Amino acid sequence: MHKILEKRQLSYDRERDQSVFYYKVEAPEIARNRKAGQFIIFQIDEDWGERVPLTIADANAEEGWIAIVFQTVGATTRKLSVKFNVGDSIPVIVGPLGRPTHIEKKDGIVLCVGGGVGIAPLHPIAQAHHKLGNKVVTVIGARTKELLFFEDEMRDASSELIVVTDDGSYGRKALVTEPLKELCDKEKVDEIISIGPPIMMKFCVAAARPFGVPITTSLNTIMIDGTGMCGCCRVKVGGETKFVCVDGPEFNGYEVDFDNMMQRMTAFKDKEREADHKCRIGLDAGKVSA
Ligand code: NAD
Ligand code: FES
């Protein structure tokens, strides 16, 4: 059981009727053992139900908590956001899972690029590079001002922060790929770490390619077991099949087949929408229990 210590709504997307939530939960062992880049899988029902992977957004080993940030995209995340409040407990959290980020001392800039909800998983990676003394330049982007979060957290974890919005409502009017190209052109960038929607990561890779700067991308496929058994998280990387849960979640961006990944990620979209719709009707009628 993992008690919820803090709950905050970070944004609400009117267009898509989706919210982003921050939960700080008790998880002392995970907080002690996790490293930047690793993730957890949670279940809101102890014995059955969907298993949802989420990269750890923050943690404190001394205080024994981890932070998760999620978007309400389906029935499980919708129920979590409505039915679970401070003082309640999430019954199952498994982790830390996956390979940690490779963090080493660099001469040049470590360029962290986060888009939308992808800003949350980028946070501990920027923190780890910053703590080691690397020069971390971070670019964070959202479609509009209301959807942007973690600005202060990312500023604290970076030597320099650049904020962009697609519509120019806050920061500079640009997609995250624009500052990425400018920095690669003018500065000595040793590595790019890009996390966000797959289409964003695909375009970050395309933007980095002419400069030959190594780029790491973190993939968030559907997962079930998280231990390399079920195969549902498989992706094509460098022409080979890889499992995001055990071989990743981070991969060399130049080798990831993003088109194949995006196509696989749409496989259950209709069912996800239907389950979310039924869940909303149930929640409105007070019929859905956690
Ligand atoms: P979004 O669509 O609002 O995009 C966020 C930002 O990404 C944009 O503001 C823009 O700066 C950039 N971007 C998007 N498309 C781009 C393009 N074609 N070229 C250049 N830049 C582009 O993102 P969102 O709604 O917050 O994200 C939801 C998606 O993120 C879901 O698909 C979810 O699966 C994914 N996600 C990924 C991770 C991960 O670990 N990779 C974590 C959480 C969420
Ligand atoms: Fe089952 Fe990765 S989640 S193999």
mmCIF file of C-alpha atoms in Angstrom, residues 12 89 177 187 241 245 259:
data_model
loop_
_atom_site.group_PDB
_atom_site.id
_atom_site.type_symbol
_atom_site.label_atom_id
_atom_site.label_comp_id
_atom_site.label_asym_id
_atom_site.label_seq_id
_atom_site.Cartn_x
_atom_site.Cartn_y
_atom_site.Cartn_z
ATOM 1 C CA TYR A 12 -6.295 20.913 -17.763
ATOM 2 C CA SER A 89 -3.427 4.439 -0.807
ATOM 3 C CA THR A 177 12.968 21.628 -32.134
ATOM 4 C CA GLU A 187 27.309 25.687 -28.948
ATOM 5 C CA THR A 241 13.370 -6.087 -31.617
ATOM 6 C CA CYS A 245 10.678 -2.429 -20.101
ATOM 7 C CA ASP A 259 6.742 5.178 -37.179
#
